[in-house]
C-alpha positions as YAML, in Angstrom:
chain: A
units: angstrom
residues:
- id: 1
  name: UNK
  ca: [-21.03, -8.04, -16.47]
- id: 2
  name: UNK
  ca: [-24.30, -8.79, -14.56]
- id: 3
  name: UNK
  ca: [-22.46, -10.17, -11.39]
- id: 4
  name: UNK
  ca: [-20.10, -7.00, -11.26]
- id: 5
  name: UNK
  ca: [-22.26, -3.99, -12.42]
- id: 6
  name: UNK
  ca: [-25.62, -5.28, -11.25]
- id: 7
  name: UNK
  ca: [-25.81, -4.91, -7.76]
- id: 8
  name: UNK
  ca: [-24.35, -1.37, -7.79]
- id: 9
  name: UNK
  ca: [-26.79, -0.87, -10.83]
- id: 10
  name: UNK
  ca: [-29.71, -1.82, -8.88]
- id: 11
  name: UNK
  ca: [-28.87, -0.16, -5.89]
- id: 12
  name: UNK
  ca: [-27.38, -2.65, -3.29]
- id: 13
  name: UNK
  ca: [-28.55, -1.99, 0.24]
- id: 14
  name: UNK
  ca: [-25.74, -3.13, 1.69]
- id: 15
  name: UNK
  ca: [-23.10, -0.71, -0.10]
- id: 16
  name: UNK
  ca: [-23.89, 3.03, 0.94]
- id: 17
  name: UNK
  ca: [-24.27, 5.42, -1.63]
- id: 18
  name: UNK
  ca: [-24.98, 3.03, -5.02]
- id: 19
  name: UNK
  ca: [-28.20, 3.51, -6.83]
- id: 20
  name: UNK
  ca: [-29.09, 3.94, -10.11]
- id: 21
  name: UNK
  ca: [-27.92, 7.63, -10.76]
- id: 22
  name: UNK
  ca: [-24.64, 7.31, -8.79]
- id: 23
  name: UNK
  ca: [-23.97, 4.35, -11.30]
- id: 24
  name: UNK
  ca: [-25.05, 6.75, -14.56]
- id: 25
  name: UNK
  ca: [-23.09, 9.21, -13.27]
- id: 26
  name: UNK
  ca: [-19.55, 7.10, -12.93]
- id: 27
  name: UNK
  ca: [-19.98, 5.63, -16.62]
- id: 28
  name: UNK
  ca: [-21.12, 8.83, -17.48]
- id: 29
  name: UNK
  ca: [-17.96, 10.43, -16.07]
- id: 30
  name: UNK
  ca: [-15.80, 7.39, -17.95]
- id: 31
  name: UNK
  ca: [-17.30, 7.84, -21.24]
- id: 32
  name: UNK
  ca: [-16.29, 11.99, -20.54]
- id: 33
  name: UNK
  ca: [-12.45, 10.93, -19.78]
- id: 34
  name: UNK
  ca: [-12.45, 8.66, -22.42]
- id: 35
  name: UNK
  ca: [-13.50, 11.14, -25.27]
- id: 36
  name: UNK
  ca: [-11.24, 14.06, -23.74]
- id: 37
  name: UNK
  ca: [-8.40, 11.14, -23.78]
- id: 38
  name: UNK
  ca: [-9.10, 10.85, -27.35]
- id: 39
  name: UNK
  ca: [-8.79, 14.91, -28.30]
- id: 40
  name: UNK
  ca: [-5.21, 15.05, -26.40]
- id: 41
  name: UNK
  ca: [-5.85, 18.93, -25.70]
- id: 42
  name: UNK
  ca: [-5.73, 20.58, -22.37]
- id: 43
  name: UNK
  ca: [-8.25, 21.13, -20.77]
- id: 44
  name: UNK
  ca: [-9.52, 25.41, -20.12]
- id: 45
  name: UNK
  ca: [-11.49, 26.26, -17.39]
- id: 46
  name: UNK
  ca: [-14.17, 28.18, -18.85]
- id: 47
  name: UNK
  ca: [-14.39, 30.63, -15.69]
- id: 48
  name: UNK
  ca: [-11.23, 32.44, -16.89]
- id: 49
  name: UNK
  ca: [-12.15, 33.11, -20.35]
- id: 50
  name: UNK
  ca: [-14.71, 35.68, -18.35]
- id: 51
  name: UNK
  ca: [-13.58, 39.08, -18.16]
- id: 52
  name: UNK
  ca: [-12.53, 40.96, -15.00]
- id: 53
  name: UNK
  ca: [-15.75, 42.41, -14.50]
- id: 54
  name: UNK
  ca: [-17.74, 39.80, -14.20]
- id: 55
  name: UNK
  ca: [-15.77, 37.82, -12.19]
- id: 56
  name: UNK
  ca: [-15.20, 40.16, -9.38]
- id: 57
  name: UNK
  ca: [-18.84, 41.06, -9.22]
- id: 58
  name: UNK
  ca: [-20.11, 37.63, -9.03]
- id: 59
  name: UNK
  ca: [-17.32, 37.49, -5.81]
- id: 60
  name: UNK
  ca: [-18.36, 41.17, -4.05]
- id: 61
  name: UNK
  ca: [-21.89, 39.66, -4.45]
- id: 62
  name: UNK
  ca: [-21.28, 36.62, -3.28]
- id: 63
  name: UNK
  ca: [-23.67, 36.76, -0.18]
- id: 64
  name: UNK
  ca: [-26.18, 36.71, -2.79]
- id: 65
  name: UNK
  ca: [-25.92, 33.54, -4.53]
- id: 66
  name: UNK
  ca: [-25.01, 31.95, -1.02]
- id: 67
  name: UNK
  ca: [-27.43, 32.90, 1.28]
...
């Protein structure tokens, strides 16, 4: 596994955009798929199970969060 995983794991110079944390972050994302695989339920955005309210205030005041 050494001769696959370790240069991206150790941050190859030559490949753009591999270092340590990009590397957690893709097993991290495979271990994620992998449970929700497992559960076999659809996944709900969590954003819609806000009410009305609070969803069109965070939009109208949307020049605050992004300045």
């Amino acid at each position: 596994m050494e001769r696959y995983f370790g240069n991206a794991f150790k941050g190859d110079p030559e490949v753009p955009h591999t270092n340590s944390g990009q590397f957690r972050k893709w097993i991290n994302s495979t271990t994620f798929l992998k449970k929700a695989m497992e559960k076999n339920q659809p996944y709900e955005f969590k954003w819609n199970q806000h009410s009305w309210k609070i969803r069109d205030s965070y939009y109208h005041n949307w020049p605050f969060y992004w300045p």
